């Protein structure tokens, strides 16, 4: 886990503000829907980190409870240390969070910035609630 966290983009500034109580979680979630996040993917054809979305396999992990969790980051740089433990996930997609939600199946949670002090986990129920809004 990283000890220090300096916001490098607007998503990180808003996430930090939400975690510190400077903006409401509702305001942050509304903002997040249109924000771009980085999704590490494994792709059969990778050209210098670029991937085509139709062949992309997103990085997901299973929790101790057996819940599948989609891994996202606030920027490609934030993913570098984490994906070293997952060979083949060198590339990724920068996409609006709402686009990611639309393609996320039921029963899947989402983790944003795992192993960073500024991040968030969304339970599958919250993911479904966001999809229906």
PDB file of C-alpha atoms in Angstrom:
ATOM      1  CA  UNK A   1       0.000   0.000   0.000  1.00  0.00           C
ATOM      2  CA  UNK A   2       1.157   3.522  -0.762  1.00  0.00           C
ATOM      3  CA  UNK A   3       1.575   5.835   2.242  1.00  0.00           C
ATOM      4  CA  UNK A   4       1.247   9.226   0.590  1.00  0.00           C
ATOM      5  CA  UNK A   5      -1.363  10.344  -1.876  1.00  0.00           C
ATOM      6  CA  UNK A   6      -1.238  13.515  -3.918  1.00  0.00           C
ATOM      7  CA  UNK A   7      -4.214  14.116  -6.208  1.00  0.00           C
ATOM      8  CA  UNK A   8      -3.048  14.154  -9.837  1.00  0.00           C
ATOM      9  CA  UNK A   9      -6.345  14.819 -11.615  1.00  0.00           C
ATOM     10  CA  UNK A  10      -9.879  16.076 -11.020  1.00  0.00           C
ATOM     11  CA  UNK A  11     -11.270  12.614 -10.237  1.00  0.00           C
ATOM     12  CA  UNK A  12      -8.701  12.195  -7.486  1.00  0.00           C
ATOM     13  CA  UNK A  13      -9.357  15.706  -6.138  1.00  0.00           C
ATOM     14  CA  UNK A  14     -13.103  14.979  -5.907  1.00  0.00           C
ATOM     15  CA  UNK A  15     -12.546  11.511  -4.422  1.00  0.00           C
ATOM     16  CA  UNK A  16     -10.241  12.953  -1.779  1.00  0.00           C
ATOM     17  CA  UNK A  17     -12.753  15.736  -1.030  1.00  0.00           C
ATOM     18  CA  UNK A  18     -15.536  13.148  -0.643  1.00  0.00           C
ATOM     19  CA  UNK A  19     -13.432  11.009   1.691  1.00  0.00           C
ATOM     20  CA  UNK A  20     -12.609  14.082   3.784  1.00  0.00           C
ATOM     21  CA  UNK A  21     -16.289  15.121   3.928  1.00  0.00           C
ATOM     22  CA  UNK A  22     -15.808  18.297   1.871  1.00  0.00           C
ATOM     23  CA  UNK A  23     -18.415  17.172  -0.674  1.00  0.00           C
ATOM     24  CA  UNK A  24     -21.317  14.786  -0.151  1.00  0.00           C
ATOM     25  CA  UNK A  25     -21.070  11.205  -1.309  1.00  0.00           C
ATOM     26  CA  UNK A  26     -24.150  11.831  -3.489  1.00  0.00           C
ATOM     27  CA  UNK A  27     -22.440  14.751  -5.246  1.00  0.00           C
ATOM     28  CA  UNK A  28     -19.321  12.681  -5.762  1.00  0.00           C
ATOM     29  CA  UNK A  29     -21.251   9.732  -7.208  1.00  0.00           C
ATOM     30  CA  UNK A  30     -23.073  12.052  -9.645  1.00  0.00           C
ATOM     31  CA  UNK A  31     -19.702  13.452 -10.730  1.00  0.00           C
ATOM     32  CA  UNK A  32     -18.157   9.979 -10.966  1.00  0.00           C
ATOM     33  CA  UNK A  33     -20.720   8.721 -13.488  1.00  0.00           C
ATOM     34  CA  UNK A  34     -19.302  11.040 -16.169  1.00  0.00           C
ATOM     35  CA  UNK A  35     -15.668  10.816 -15.038  1.00  0.00           C
ATOM     36  CA  UNK A  36     -13.050   8.828 -16.926  1.00  0.00           C
ATOM     37  CA  UNK A  37     -11.485   5.901 -15.104  1.00  0.00           C
ATOM     38  CA  UNK A  38      -8.788   3.456 -16.170  1.00  0.00           C
ATOM     39  CA  UNK A  39      -9.693  -0.220 -16.490  1.00  0.00           C
ATOM     40  CA  UNK A  40      -6.723  -2.617 -16.757  1.00  0.00           C
ATOM     41  CA  UNK A  41      -7.460  -5.221 -19.417  1.00  0.00           C
ATOM     42  CA  UNK A  42      -5.864  -8.278 -20.915  1.00  0.00           C
ATOM     43  CA  UNK A  43      -6.053  -8.199 -24.691  1.00  0.00           C
ATOM     44  CA  UNK A  44      -5.143 -10.738 -27.337  1.00  0.00           C
ATOM     45  CA  UNK A  45      -3.726  -7.951 -29.497  1.00  0.00           C
ATOM     46  CA  UNK A  46      -1.827  -5.289 -27.590  1.00  0.00           C
ATOM     47  CA  UNK A  47       0.049  -2.449 -29.256  1.00  0.00           C
ATOM     48  CA  UNK A  48       1.981  -0.376 -26.728  1.00  0.00           C
ATOM     49  CA  UNK A  49      -0.734  -0.478 -24.100  1.00  0.00           C
ATOM     50  CA  UNK A  50      -3.611   0.259 -26.499  1.00  0.00           C
ATOM     51  CA  UNK A  51      -6.434  -2.226 -26.663  1.00  0.00           C
ATOM     52  CA  UNK A  52      -9.628  -2.656 -28.634  1.00  0.00           C
ATOM     53  CA  UNK A  53     -12.679  -2.832 -26.387  1.00  0.00           C
ATOM     54  CA  UNK A  54     -14.260  -5.829 -28.132  1.00  0.00           C
ATOM     55  CA  UNK A  55     -11.412  -8.200 -27.201  1.00  0.00           C
ATOM     56  CA  UNK A  56     -10.617  -6.739 -23.803  1.00  0.00           C
ATOM     57  CA  UNK A  57     -10.833  -8.882 -20.676  1.00  0.00           C
ATOM     58  CA  UNK A  58     -11.044  -6.617 -17.610  1.00  0.00           C
ATOM     59  CA  UNK A  59      -9.101  -7.386 -14.446  1.00  0.00           C
ATOM     60  CA  UNK A  60     -11.413  -8.881 -11.838  1.00  0.00           C
ATOM     61  CA  UNK A  61     -10.613 -10.533  -8.521  1.00  0.00           C
ATOM     62  CA  UNK A  62     -12.663 -12.661  -6.137  1.00  0.00           C
ATOM     63  CA  UNK A  63     -13.139 -11.625  -2.526  1.00  0.00           C
ATOM     64  CA  UNK A  64     -12.983 -14.081   0.366  1.00  0.00           C
ATOM     65  CA  UNK A  65     -16.793 -14.175   0.148  1.00  0.00           C
ATOM     66  CA  UNK A  66     -16.623 -15.225  -3.517  1.00  0.00           C
ATOM     67  CA  UNK A  67     -17.776 -11.856  -4.879  1.00  0.00           C
ATOM     68  CA  UNK A  68     -16.240 -10.877  -8.199  1.00  0.00           C
ATOM     69  CA  UNK A  69     -14.772  -7.361  -8.132  1.00  0.00           C
ATOM     70  CA  UNK A  70     -13.888  -5.260 -11.173  1.00  0.00           C
ATOM     71  CA  UNK A  71     -10.651  -3.312 -10.682  1.00  0.00           C
ATOM     72  CA  UNK A  72     -10.519   0.351 -11.786  1.00  0.00           C
ATOM     73  CA  UNK A  73      -8.097   3.223 -11.220  1.00  0.00           C
ATOM     74  CA  UNK A  74      -8.299   7.001 -11.360  1.00  0.00           C
ATOM     75  CA  UNK A  75      -5.414   7.021 -13.868  1.00  0.00           C
ATOM     76  CA  UNK A  76      -3.160   4.536 -15.696  1.00  0.00           C
ATOM     77  CA  UNK A  77      -0.248   5.543 -13.421  1.00  0.00           C
ATOM     78  CA  UNK A  78      -2.164   4.420 -10.335  1.00  0.00           C
ATOM     79  CA  UNK A  79      -2.496   0.902 -11.776  1.00  0.00           C
ATOM     80  CA  UNK A  80       1.179   0.212 -12.510  1.00  0.00           C
ATOM     81  CA  UNK A  81       2.283  -1.304  -9.192  1.00  0.00           C
ATOM     82  CA  UNK A  82      -0.975  -3.240  -8.728  1.00  0.00           C
ATOM     83  CA  UNK A  83      -1.046  -4.923 -12.152  1.00  0.00           C
ATOM     84  CA  UNK A  84       2.534  -6.185 -11.815  1.00  0.00           C
ATOM     85  CA  UNK A  85       1.032  -9.109  -9.901  1.00  0.00           C
ATOM     86  CA  UNK A  86      -1.266  -9.914 -12.847  1.00  0.00           C
ATOM     87  CA  UNK A  87       0.717 -10.815 -15.995  1.00  0.00           C
ATOM     88  CA  UNK A  88      -0.893  -9.755 -19.256  1.00  0.00           C
ATOM     89  CA  UNK A  89      -2.736  -6.744 -17.844  1.00  0.00           C
ATOM     90  CA  UNK A  90      -0.279  -4.229 -19.272  1.00  0.00           C
ATOM     91  CA  UNK A  91      -2.864  -2.289 -21.272  1.00  0.00           C
ATOM     92  CA  UNK A  92      -6.187  -0.796 -20.440  1.00  0.00           C
ATOM     93  CA  UNK A  93      -9.098   1.403 -21.389  1.00  0.00           C
ATOM     94  CA  UNK A  94      -9.863   4.943 -20.290  1.00  0.00           C
ATOM     95  CA  UNK A  95     -13.647   5.064 -20.159  1.00  0.00           C
ATOM     96  CA  UNK A  96     -16.467   6.981 -18.564  1.00  0.00           C
ATOM     97  CA  UNK A  97     -17.559   5.251 -15.386  1.00  0.00           C
ATOM     98  CA  UNK A  98     -21.154   5.096 -16.620  1.00  0.00           C
ATOM     99  CA  UNK A  99     -19.932   3.173 -19.737  1.00  0.00           C
ATOM    100  CA  UNK A 100     -18.186   0.690 -17.438  1.00  0.00           C
ATOM    101  CA  UNK A 101     -21.329   0.346 -15.294  1.00  0.00           C
ATOM    102  CA  UNK A 102     -23.485  -0.380 -18.348  1.00  0.00           C
ATOM    103  CA  UNK A 103     -21.221  -3.333 -19.172  1.00  0.00           C
ATOM    104  CA  UNK A 104     -20.866  -4.681 -15.649  1.00  0.00           C
ATOM    105  CA  UNK A 105     -22.875  -7.804 -14.922  1.00  0.00           C
ATOM    106  CA  UNK A 106     -25.050  -8.292 -11.868  1.00  0.00           C
ATOM    107  CA  UNK A 107     -23.412  -9.527  -8.694  1.00  0.00           C
ATOM    108  CA  UNK A 108     -20.110  -7.768  -9.458  1.00  0.00           C
ATOM    109  CA  UNK A 109     -18.531  -5.206  -7.167  1.00  0.00           C
ATOM    110  CA  UNK A 110     -16.088  -2.474  -8.169  1.00  0.00           C
ATOM    111  CA  UNK A 111     -12.874  -1.364  -6.490  1.00  0.00           C
ATOM    112  CA  UNK A 112     -11.352   1.994  -7.454  1.00  0.00           C
ATOM    113  CA  UNK A 113      -7.655   2.501  -6.628  1.00  0.00           C
ATOM    114  CA  UNK A 114      -7.044  -0.704  -4.633  1.00  0.00           C
ATOM    115  CA  UNK A 115      -3.882  -0.463  -2.476  1.00  0.00           C
ATOM    116  CA  UNK A 116      -4.043   3.343  -2.496  1.00  0.00           C
ATOM    117  CA  UNK A 117      -5.183   5.352   0.561  1.00  0.00           C
ATOM    118  CA  UNK A 118      -7.650   7.294  -1.611  1.00  0.00           C
ATOM    119  CA  UNK A 119     -10.057   4.936  -3.315  1.00  0.00           C
ATOM    120  CA  UNK A 120     -13.393   3.268  -2.828  1.00  0.00           C
ATOM    121  CA  UNK A 121     -15.142  -0.077  -2.981  1.00  0.00           C
ATOM    122  CA  UNK A 122     -18.655  -0.482  -4.315  1.00  0.00           C
ATOM    123  CA  UNK A 123     -20.653  -3.525  -3.263  1.00  0.00           C
ATOM    124  CA  UNK A 124     -22.604  -5.329  -6.019  1.00  0.00           C
ATOM    125  CA  UNK A 125     -25.861  -3.835  -4.694  1.00  0.00           C
ATOM    126  CA  UNK A 126     -24.480  -0.298  -5.063  1.00  0.00           C
ATOM    127  CA  UNK A 127     -23.260  -1.088  -8.595  1.00  0.00           C
ATOM    128  CA  UNK A 128     -26.783  -2.233  -9.512  1.00  0.00           C
ATOM    129  CA  UNK A 129     -28.303   0.873  -7.932  1.00  0.00           C
ATOM    130  CA  UNK A 130     -25.966   3.127  -9.942  1.00  0.00           C
ATOM    131  CA  UNK A 131     -26.795   1.229 -13.139  1.00  0.00           C
ATOM    132  CA  UNK A 132     -30.512   1.823 -12.629  1.00  0.00           C
ATOM    133  CA  UNK A 133     -30.133   5.600 -12.152  1.00  0.00           C
TER     134      UNK A 133
END
